[in-house]
PDB file of C-alpha atoms in Angstrom:
ATOM      1  CA  MET R  10      15.803  16.992  -3.801  1.00  0.00           C
ATOM      2  CA  THR R  11      18.930  16.144  -5.768  1.00  0.00           C
ATOM      3  CA  GLN R  12      18.263  12.529  -6.323  1.00  0.00           C
ATOM      4  CA  LYS R  13      16.618  11.433  -9.487  1.00  0.00           C
ATOM      5  CA  VAL R  14      13.801   8.914  -9.095  1.00  0.00           C
ATOM      6  CA  ALA R  15      12.041   6.768 -11.731  1.00  0.00           C
ATOM      7  CA  VAL R  16       8.585   5.321 -11.206  1.00  0.00           C
ATOM      8  CA  LEU R  17       8.420   2.242 -13.452  1.00  0.00           C
ATOM      9  CA  GLY R  18       4.959   0.961 -14.582  1.00  0.00           C
ATOM     10  CA  THR R  19       3.071   4.066 -13.408  1.00  0.00           C
ATOM     11  CA  GLY R  20      -0.483   2.778 -12.816  1.00  0.00           C
ATOM     12  CA  LYS R  21      -2.881   4.180 -10.058  1.00  0.00           C
ATOM     13  CA  ILE R  22      -0.674   3.658  -7.057  1.00  0.00           C
ATOM     14  CA  GLY R  23       2.538   4.660  -9.081  1.00  0.00           C
ATOM     15  CA  GLU R  24       0.706   7.864 -10.114  1.00  0.00           C
ATOM     16  CA  ALA R  25      -0.498   8.495  -6.515  1.00  0.00           C
ATOM     17  CA  LEU R  26       3.256   8.214  -5.444  1.00  0.00           C
ATOM     18  CA  LEU R  27       4.351  10.569  -8.198  1.00  0.00           C
ATOM     19  CA  SER R  28       1.844  13.294  -7.341  1.00  0.00           C
ATOM     20  CA  GLY R  29       2.542  12.885  -3.624  1.00  0.00           C
ATOM     21  CA  MET R  30       6.286  13.327  -4.291  1.00  0.00           C
ATOM     22  CA  ILE R  31       5.568  16.570  -6.146  1.00  0.00           C
ATOM     23  CA  ARG R  32       3.418  17.834  -3.461  1.00  0.00           C
ATOM     24  CA  GLY R  33       6.145  17.023  -0.999  1.00  0.00           C
ATOM     25  CA  GLY R  34       8.716  19.259  -2.843  1.00  0.00           C
ATOM     26  CA  TRP R  35      10.339  16.999  -5.353  1.00  0.00           C
ATOM     27  CA  ALA R  36      10.893  18.793  -8.539  1.00  0.00           C
ATOM     28  CA  PRO R  37       9.269  17.340 -11.773  1.00  0.00           C
ATOM     29  CA  SER R  38      12.657  17.559 -13.494  1.00  0.00           C
ATOM     30  CA  ASP R  39      14.069  15.002 -10.893  1.00  0.00           C
ATOM     31  CA  LEU R  40      11.365  12.599 -11.657  1.00  0.00           C
ATOM     32  CA  LEU R  41      11.004   9.997 -14.469  1.00  0.00           C
ATOM     33  CA  VAL R  42       8.067   7.689 -15.419  1.00  0.00           C
ATOM     34  CA  THR R  43       7.692   4.706 -17.601  1.00  0.00           C
ATOM     35  CA  ALA R  44       4.422   3.136 -18.838  1.00  0.00           C
ATOM     36  CA  ARG R  45       3.473   0.300 -20.966  1.00  0.00           C
ATOM     37  CA  ARG R  46       1.295   2.433 -23.283  1.00  0.00           C
ATOM     38  CA  SER R  47       2.584   5.477 -25.052  1.00  0.00           C
ATOM     39  CA  GLU R  48      -0.764   7.412 -24.442  1.00  0.00           C
ATOM     40  CA  ARG R  49      -0.436   6.749 -20.807  1.00  0.00           C
ATOM     41  CA  ALA R  50       3.138   8.062 -20.794  1.00  0.00           C
ATOM     42  CA  GLU R  51       2.009  11.104 -22.541  1.00  0.00           C
ATOM     43  CA  GLN R  52      -0.795  11.740 -20.124  1.00  0.00           C
ATOM     44  CA  LEU R  53       1.659  11.524 -17.240  1.00  0.00           C
ATOM     45  CA  ARG R  54       3.997  13.832 -18.926  1.00  0.00           C
ATOM     46  CA  ALA R  55       1.302  16.488 -19.580  1.00  0.00           C
ATOM     47  CA  ARG R  56      -0.287  16.247 -16.207  1.00  0.00           C
ATOM     48  CA  TYR R  57       2.923  16.430 -13.989  1.00  0.00           C
ATOM     49  CA  GLY R  58       5.510  17.801 -16.103  1.00  0.00           C
ATOM     50  CA  VAL R  59       7.894  14.707 -15.628  1.00  0.00           C
ATOM     51  CA  GLU R  60       9.907  13.035 -18.416  1.00  0.00           C
ATOM     52  CA  ALA R  61       8.466   9.794 -19.742  1.00  0.00           C
ATOM     53  CA  VAL R  62      11.287   7.291 -20.834  1.00  0.00           C
ATOM     54  CA  SER R  63      11.702   3.617 -21.574  1.00  0.00           C
ATOM     55  CA  ASN R  64      12.694   1.135 -18.714  1.00  0.00           C
ATOM     56  CA  ALA R  65      16.178   1.007 -19.856  1.00  0.00           C
ATOM     57  CA  GLU R  66      16.555   4.634 -19.982  1.00  0.00           C
ATOM     58  CA  ALA R  67      15.079   5.033 -16.485  1.00  0.00           C
ATOM     59  CA  ALA R  68      17.540   2.400 -15.169  1.00  0.00           C
ATOM     60  CA  LYS R  69      20.606   4.377 -16.610  1.00  0.00           C
ATOM     61  CA  ALA R  70      19.391   7.755 -15.548  1.00  0.00           C
ATOM     62  CA  ALA R  71      17.782   7.439 -12.129  1.00  0.00           C
ATOM     63  CA  ASP R  72      19.462   6.988  -8.692  1.00  0.00           C
ATOM     64  CA  THR R  73      16.178   5.145  -7.227  1.00  0.00           C
ATOM     65  CA  LEU R  74      14.064   2.982  -9.170  1.00  0.00           C
ATOM     66  CA  ILE R  75      10.525   2.344  -7.857  1.00  0.00           C
ATOM     67  CA  LEU R  76       9.040  -0.751  -9.503  1.00  0.00           C
ATOM     68  CA  THR R  77       5.212  -0.670  -9.404  1.00  0.00           C
ATOM     69  CA  VAL R  78       4.290  -3.225 -11.954  1.00  0.00           C
ATOM     70  CA  LYS R  79       2.041  -6.264 -11.075  1.00  0.00           C
ATOM     71  CA  PRO R  80       3.797  -9.051  -9.188  1.00  0.00           C
ATOM     72  CA  GLN R  81       3.340 -11.454 -12.288  1.00  0.00           C
ATOM     73  CA  ASP R  82       5.120  -8.994 -14.479  1.00  0.00           C
ATOM     74  CA  MET R  83       8.146  -8.343 -12.298  1.00  0.00           C
ATOM     75  CA  GLY R  84      10.334 -11.217 -13.605  1.00  0.00           C
ATOM     76  CA  THR R  85       9.983  -9.826 -17.151  1.00  0.00           C
ATOM     77  CA  LEU R  86      10.863  -6.323 -16.001  1.00  0.00           C
ATOM     78  CA  LEU R  87      13.930  -7.468 -14.068  1.00  0.00           C
ATOM     79  CA  THR R  88      15.130  -9.306 -17.139  1.00  0.00           C
ATOM     80  CA  GLU R  89      14.915  -6.102 -19.098  1.00  0.00           C
ATOM     81  CA  LEU R  90      16.464  -3.933 -16.411  1.00  0.00           C
ATOM     82  CA  ALA R  91      19.283  -6.171 -15.332  1.00  0.00           C
ATOM     83  CA  PRO R  92      21.808  -5.147 -18.077  1.00  0.00           C
ATOM     84  CA  HIS R  93      21.276  -1.453 -17.331  1.00  0.00           C
ATOM     85  CA  VAL R  94      21.243  -1.256 -13.480  1.00  0.00           C
ATOM     86  CA  PRO R  95      24.597  -0.696 -11.734  1.00  0.00           C
ATOM     87  CA  ALA R  96      25.035  -1.911  -8.316  1.00  0.00           C
ATOM     88  CA  ASP R  97      24.777   1.744  -6.852  1.00  0.00           C
ATOM     89  CA  ARG R  98      21.052   2.053  -7.736  1.00  0.00           C
ATOM     90  CA  LEU R  99      18.388   1.714  -5.103  1.00  0.00           C
ATOM     91  CA  ILE R 100      15.542  -0.586  -6.197  1.00  0.00           C
ATOM     92  CA  ILE R 101      12.272  -0.086  -4.317  1.00  0.00           C
ATOM     93  CA  SER R 102       9.656  -2.797  -4.904  1.00  0.00           C
ATOM     94  CA  GLY R 103       5.989  -2.327  -4.331  1.00  0.00           C
ATOM     95  CA  ALA R 104       5.101  -5.872  -5.432  1.00  0.00           C
ATOM     96  CA  ALA R 105       2.994  -7.827  -2.863  1.00  0.00           C
ATOM     97  CA  GLY R 106       4.550 -11.128  -1.999  1.00  0.00           C
ATOM     98  CA  ILE R 107       7.852 -10.887  -3.724  1.00  0.00           C
ATOM     99  CA  PRO R 108      10.887 -11.038  -1.355  1.00  0.00           C
ATOM    100  CA  THR R 109      13.966  -8.851  -1.907  1.00  0.00           C
ATOM    101  CA  SER R 110      16.086 -12.023  -2.559  1.00  0.00           C
ATOM    102  CA  PHE R 111      14.179 -12.437  -5.929  1.00  0.00           C
ATOM    103  CA  PHE R 112      15.446  -8.933  -7.014  1.00  0.00           C
ATOM    104  CA  GLU R 113      19.006  -9.461  -5.537  1.00  0.00           C
ATOM    105  CA  ASP R 114      19.258 -12.775  -7.519  1.00  0.00           C
ATOM    106  CA  LYS R 115      18.475 -11.156 -10.833  1.00  0.00           C
ATOM    107  CA  LEU R 116      20.303  -7.824 -10.537  1.00  0.00           C
ATOM    108  CA  THR R 117      24.220  -6.991 -10.100  1.00  0.00           C
ATOM    109  CA  ALA R 118      25.611  -8.445  -6.912  1.00  0.00           C
ATOM    110  CA  GLY R 119      25.420  -5.917  -4.099  1.00  0.00           C
ATOM    111  CA  THR R 120      22.437  -3.876  -5.465  1.00  0.00           C
ATOM    112  CA  PRO R 121      20.397  -2.535  -2.574  1.00  0.00           C
ATOM    113  CA  VAL R 122      16.760  -3.354  -2.547  1.00  0.00           C
ATOM    114  CA  VAL R 123      13.948  -2.047  -0.314  1.00  0.00           C
ATOM    115  CA  ARG R 124      10.505  -3.714  -0.129  1.00  0.00           C
ATOM    116  CA  VAL R 125       7.508  -1.634   0.327  1.00  0.00           C
ATOM    117  CA  MET R 126       3.903  -2.767   0.936  1.00  0.00           C
ATOM    118  CA  THR R 127       1.665   0.237   0.601  1.00  0.00           C
ATOM    119  CA  ASN R 128      -2.127   0.370   0.117  1.00  0.00           C
ATOM    120  CA  THR R 129      -4.780   2.094  -1.909  1.00  0.00           C
ATOM    121  CA  PRO R 130      -5.474   5.006   0.463  1.00  0.00           C
ATOM    122  CA  ALA R 131      -2.280   6.262  -1.068  1.00  0.00           C
ATOM    123  CA  LEU R 132      -4.742   7.737  -3.625  1.00  0.00           C
ATOM    124  CA  VAL R 133      -6.015  10.092  -0.876  1.00  0.00           C
ATOM    125  CA  ASP R 134      -2.716  10.506   1.000  1.00  0.00           C
ATOM    126  CA  GLU R 135      -3.769   8.253   3.816  1.00  0.00           C
ATOM    127  CA  ALA R 136      -1.667   5.220   2.998  1.00  0.00           C
ATOM    128  CA  MET R 137       0.318   3.024   5.364  1.00  0.00           C
ATOM    129  CA  SER R 138       3.500   1.934   3.647  1.00  0.00           C
ATOM    130  CA  VAL R 139       5.498  -0.858   5.356  1.00  0.00           C
ATOM    131  CA  ILE R 140       9.130  -0.751   4.600  1.00  0.00           C
ATOM    132  CA  SER R 141      11.857  -3.501   4.792  1.00  0.00           C
ATOM    133  CA  ALA R 142      15.429  -3.673   3.984  1.00  0.00           C
ATOM    134  CA  GLY R 143      17.077  -6.287   1.670  1.00  0.00           C
ATOM    135  CA  THR R 144      20.474  -7.722   2.338  1.00  0.00           C
ATOM    136  CA  HIS R 145      22.488  -4.831   0.960  1.00  0.00           C
ATOM    137  CA  ALA R 146      20.088  -1.921   1.816  1.00  0.00           C
ATOM    138  CA  THR R 147      21.277   0.497   4.615  1.00  0.00           C
ATOM    139  CA  GLY R 148      19.491   2.841   6.937  1.00  0.00           C
ATOM    140  CA  ALA R 149      20.144   5.569   4.348  1.00  0.00           C
ATOM    141  CA  HIS R 150      18.266   3.527   1.811  1.00  0.00           C
ATOM    142  CA  LEU R 151      15.368   3.013   4.109  1.00  0.00           C
ATOM    143  CA  THR R 152      15.285   6.756   4.910  1.00  0.00           C
ATOM    144  CA  ARG R 153      15.225   7.557   1.098  1.00  0.00           C
ATOM    145  CA  ALA R 154      12.130   5.093   0.864  1.00  0.00           C
ATOM    146  CA  GLU R 155      10.436   6.844   3.752  1.00  0.00           C
ATOM    147  CA  GLU R 156      11.094  10.371   2.197  1.00  0.00           C
ATOM    148  CA  ILE R 157       9.353   9.052  -1.091  1.00  0.00           C
ATOM    149  CA  PHE R 158       6.397   7.268   0.569  1.00  0.00           C
ATOM    150  CA  SER R 159       5.649   9.784   3.364  1.00  0.00           C
ATOM    151  CA  GLY R 160       4.100  11.923   0.527  1.00  0.00           C
ATOM    152  CA  VAL R 161       1.151   9.682   0.356  1.00  0.00           C
ATOM    153  CA  GLY R 162       0.771   8.779   4.056  1.00  0.00           C
ATOM    154  CA  LYS R 163       2.517   7.208   6.993  1.00  0.00           C
ATOM    155  CA  THR R 164       5.446   4.765   6.868  1.00  0.00           C
ATOM    156  CA  LEU R 165       6.518   1.989   9.212  1.00  0.00           C
ATOM    157  CA  ARG R 166       9.676  -0.026   9.226  1.00  0.00           C
ATOM    158  CA  VAL R 167       9.644  -3.782   9.836  1.00  0.00           C
ATOM    159  CA  PRO R 168      11.870  -6.772   9.319  1.00  0.00           C
ATOM    160  CA  GLU R 169      11.070  -8.424   6.021  1.00  0.00           C
ATOM    161  CA  SER R 170      10.015 -11.533   7.865  1.00  0.00           C
ATOM    162  CA  GLN R 171       6.863  -9.508   9.062  1.00  0.00           C
ATOM    163  CA  GLN R 172       6.060  -8.380   5.492  1.00  0.00           C
ATOM    164  CA  ASP R 173       3.457 -11.133   4.911  1.00  0.00           C
ATOM    165  CA  ALA R 174       1.616 -10.274   8.176  1.00  0.00           C
ATOM    166  CA  ALA R 175       1.707  -6.465   7.228  1.00  0.00           C
ATOM    167  CA  THR R 176       0.259  -7.347   3.892  1.00  0.00           C
ATOM    168  CA  ALA R 177      -2.656  -9.229   5.441  1.00  0.00           C
ATOM    169  CA  LEU R 178      -3.368  -6.377   7.963  1.00  0.00           C
ATOM    170  CA  SER R 179      -2.541  -3.238   6.024  1.00  0.00           C
ATOM    171  CA  GLY R 180      -2.076  -4.061   2.332  1.00  0.00           C
ATOM    172  CA  SER R 181      -5.387  -5.933   2.094  1.00  0.00           C
ATOM    173  CA  GLY R 182      -6.892  -4.035   5.157  1.00  0.00           C
ATOM    174  CA  PRO R 183      -9.035  -1.466   3.395  1.00  0.00           C
ATOM    175  CA  ALA R 184     -10.970  -4.134   1.479  1.00  0.00           C
ATOM    176  CA  TYR R 185     -12.128  -5.494   4.891  1.00  0.00           C
ATOM    177  CA  PHE R 186     -13.478  -2.186   5.829  1.00  0.00           C
ATOM    178  CA  TYR R 187     -15.274  -1.646   2.606  1.00  0.00           C
ATOM    179  CA  PHE R 188     -16.703  -5.212   3.009  1.00  0.00           C
ATOM    180  CA  LEU R 189     -17.959  -4.231   6.444  1.00  0.00           C
ATOM    181  CA  VAL R 190     -19.451  -0.900   5.211  1.00  0.00           C
ATOM    182  CA  GLU R 191     -21.168  -2.848   2.314  1.00  0.00           C
ATOM    183  CA  ALA R 192     -22.740  -5.327   4.864  1.00  0.00           C
ATOM    184  CA  MET R 193     -23.780  -2.434   7.303  1.00  0.00           C
ATOM    185  CA  THR R 194     -25.407  -0.508   4.343  1.00  0.00           C
ATOM    186  CA  ASP R 195     -27.325  -3.636   3.458  1.00  0.00           C
ATOM    187  CA  ALA R 196     -28.442  -3.878   7.026  1.00  0.00           C
ATOM    188  CA  GLY R 197     -29.487  -0.219   7.175  1.00  0.00           C
ATOM    189  CA  ILE R 198     -31.721  -0.967   4.034  1.00  0.00           C
ATOM    190  CA  LEU R 199     -33.305  -3.853   5.804  1.00  0.00           C
ATOM    191  CA  LEU R 200     -34.089  -1.675   8.706  1.00  0.00           C
ATOM    192  CA  GLY R 201     -35.801   0.737   6.549  1.00  0.00           C
ATOM    193  CA  LEU R 202     -33.287   3.451   5.440  1.00  0.00           C
ATOM    194  CA  PRO R 203     -32.632   4.536   1.926  1.00  0.00           C
ATOM    195  CA  ARG R 204     -29.429   3.264   0.650  1.00  0.00           C
ATOM    196  CA  ASP R 205     -27.792   6.837   0.259  1.00  0.00           C
ATOM    197  CA  LYS R 206     -28.707   7.777   3.897  1.00  0.00           C
ATOM    198  CA  ALA R 207     -27.485   4.418   5.248  1.00  0.00           C
ATOM    199  CA  HIS R 208     -24.323   4.917   3.413  1.00  0.00           C
ATOM    200  CA  ASP R 209     -23.731   8.412   4.713  1.00  0.00           C
ATOM    201  CA  LEU R 210     -24.454   7.304   8.274  1.00  0.00           C
ATOM    202  CA  ILE R 211     -22.023   4.467   8.080  1.00  0.00           C
ATOM    203  CA  VAL R 212     -19.188   6.293   6.320  1.00  0.00           C
ATOM    204  CA  GLN R 213     -19.273   9.137   8.979  1.00  0.00           C
ATOM    205  CA  ALA R 214     -19.376   6.603  11.832  1.00  0.00           C
ATOM    206  CA  ALA R 215     -16.286   4.876  10.365  1.00  0.00           C
ATOM    207  CA  ILE R 216     -14.422   8.234   9.779  1.00  0.00           C
ATOM    208  CA  GLY R 217     -15.227   9.419  13.401  1.00  0.00           C
ATOM    209  CA  ALA R 218     -14.200   6.005  14.889  1.00  0.00           C
ATOM    210  CA  ALA R 219     -10.933   5.995  12.960  1.00  0.00           C
ATOM    211  CA  VAL R 220      -9.971   9.632  14.047  1.00  0.00           C
ATOM    212  CA  MET R 221     -10.899   8.612  17.717  1.00  0.00           C
ATOM    213  CA  LEU R 222      -8.632   5.667  17.512  1.00  0.00           C
ATOM    214  CA  ARG R 223      -5.885   7.649  16.113  1.00  0.00           C
ATOM    215  CA  ASP R 224      -6.089  10.639  18.283  1.00  0.00           C
ATOM    216  CA  SER R 225      -7.421   9.601  21.677  1.00  0.00           C
ATOM    217  CA  GLY R 226      -4.619   7.200  22.616  1.00  0.00           C
ATOM    218  CA  GLU R 227      -7.315   4.906  24.091  1.00  0.00           C
ATOM    219  CA  HIS R 228      -7.431   1.059  23.542  1.00  0.00           C
ATOM    220  CA  PRO R 229     -10.165   0.102  21.177  1.00  0.00           C
ATOM    221  CA  VAL R 230     -11.729  -2.015  24.116  1.00  0.00           C
ATOM    222  CA  LYS R 231     -12.132   1.194  26.142  1.00  0.00           C
ATOM    223  CA  LEU R 232     -13.627   3.032  23.270  1.00  0.00           C
ATOM    224  CA  ARG R 233     -16.131   0.320  22.559  1.00  0.00           C
ATOM    225  CA  GLU R 234     -17.023   0.173  26.175  1.00  0.00           C
ATOM    226  CA  ASN R 235     -17.812   3.967  26.098  1.00  0.00           C
ATOM    227  CA  VAL R 236     -20.591   3.192  23.455  1.00  0.00           C
ATOM    228  CA  THR R 237     -21.882   0.047  25.198  1.00  0.00           C
ATOM    229  CA  SER R 238     -24.327   0.977  27.962  1.00  0.00           C
ATOM    230  CA  PRO R 239     -25.870  -1.715  30.201  1.00  0.00           C
ATOM    231  CA  ALA R 240     -28.856  -3.622  28.470  1.00  0.00           C
ATOM    232  CA  GLY R 241     -28.678  -1.147  25.656  1.00  0.00           C
ATOM    233  CA  THR R 242     -28.712  -1.421  21.794  1.00  0.00           C
ATOM    234  CA  THR R 243     -24.956  -1.755  21.450  1.00  0.00           C
ATOM    235  CA  ILE R 244     -24.560  -4.770  23.719  1.00  0.00           C
ATOM    236  CA  ASN R 245     -27.281  -6.644  21.943  1.00  0.00           C
ATOM    237  CA  ALA R 246     -25.444  -6.006  18.564  1.00  0.00           C
ATOM    238  CA  ILE R 247     -22.208  -7.032  20.016  1.00  0.00           C
ATOM    239  CA  ARG R 248     -23.588 -10.199  21.343  1.00  0.00           C
ATOM    240  CA  GLU R 249     -24.957 -11.174  17.948  1.00  0.00           C
ATOM    241  CA  LEU R 250     -21.572 -10.447  16.342  1.00  0.00           C
ATOM    242  CA  GLU R 251     -19.914 -12.764  18.946  1.00  0.00           C
ATOM    243  CA  ASN R 252     -22.681 -15.418  18.519  1.00  0.00           C
ATOM    244  CA  HIS R 253     -21.795 -15.463  14.785  1.00  0.00           C
ATOM    245  CA  GLY R 254     -18.118 -15.705  15.258  1.00  0.00           C
ATOM    246  CA  VAL R 255     -17.147 -12.529  13.655  1.00  0.00           C
ATOM    247  CA  ARG R 256     -13.932 -12.196  15.883  1.00  0.00           C
ATOM    248  CA  ALA R 257     -12.748 -15.731  14.869  1.00  0.00           C
ATOM    249  CA  ALA R 258     -13.666 -15.166  11.372  1.00  0.00           C
ATOM    250  CA  MET R 259     -11.571 -12.038  11.132  1.00  0.00           C
ATOM    251  CA  ILE R 260      -8.692 -13.835  12.628  1.00  0.00           C
ATOM    252  CA  SER R 261      -9.098 -16.665  10.135  1.00  0.00           C
ATOM    253  CA  ALA R 262      -9.327 -14.323   7.292  1.00  0.00           C
ATOM    254  CA  LEU R 263      -6.161 -12.531   8.057  1.00  0.00           C
ATOM    255  CA  GLU R 264      -4.214 -15.840   8.475  1.00  0.00           C
ATOM    256  CA  ALA R 265      -5.564 -16.798   4.948  1.00  0.00           C
ATOM    257  CA  ALA R 266      -4.249 -13.513   3.595  1.00  0.00           C
ATOM    258  CA  ARG R 267      -0.883 -13.947   5.237  1.00  0.00           C
ATOM    259  CA  ASP R 268      -0.797 -17.492   3.949  1.00  0.00           C
ATOM    260  CA  ARG R 269      -1.460 -16.379   0.377  1.00  0.00           C
ATOM    261  CA  SER R 270       1.260 -13.733   0.621  1.00  0.00           C
ATOM    262  CA  ARG R 271       3.689 -16.459   1.602  1.00  0.00           C
ATOM    263  CA  GLU R 272       2.533 -18.703  -1.400  1.00  0.00           C
ATOM    264  CA  LEU R 273       3.249 -15.737  -3.770  1.00  0.00           C
ATOM    265  CA  ALA R 274       6.655 -15.215  -2.243  1.00  0.00           C
ATOM    266  CA  SER R 275       7.495 -18.902  -2.826  1.00  0.00           C
ATOM    267  CA  GLY R 276       6.378 -18.721  -6.381  1.00  0.00           C
ATOM    268  CA  ASN R 277       3.212 -20.457  -6.080  1.00  0.00           C
ATOM    269  CA  GLY R 278       1.119 -17.970  -7.985  1.00  0.00           C
TER     270      GLY R 278
END
């Protein structure tokens, strides 16, 4: 790779992205990192062989800046960066709920911005990263973002108007599955299983079900029906889930997550 890329505010997701890029063929000499604490910057330098610099130095030297700070810190970072970012830099934002227009208003006119919503499975190279173009971003800019984020999982392009929905489904999505596993583990204990055995049973069921959904090409209804025999155990469990409104609750939960993403985008943090 000949482009120089800087990851600014390198926390867990930023580090996962950094390591994924290196595994994907990026040379450490083409990568820069910034971190709030000097000991964290030194840790990244020692671990990956990358150069740790200040935010201003990263803005001057890198062709692509990936901003991975918390949403509430983004305004302060952009104020610091603005004097040092020429219009030919690509800005990639990983901040939930912040539209590309927020960056375009604070940076040099014409600066290309790409918005990416990834999720925590980036830590195990199984992320879904949802990518949208700002006003000045081209197909080439989207391709560059895909090249970077494909190192930690899959990527999907959507219009920015769909980012709040994607955040609700995918960005927050892993938490819903953890919540379900937690509830099923408690149920296993109630039914008489030790916690560790209940956990192992549920986790493997989740992995197996996910692989079948990914690889079989079958609709989830068909896969569920394959498990659901007449008058059997599964249909009795499904009946109780429906009686308790689990499907409706999930729809309401995702709508709430989408609405919160919209609130963040409008500045109502």
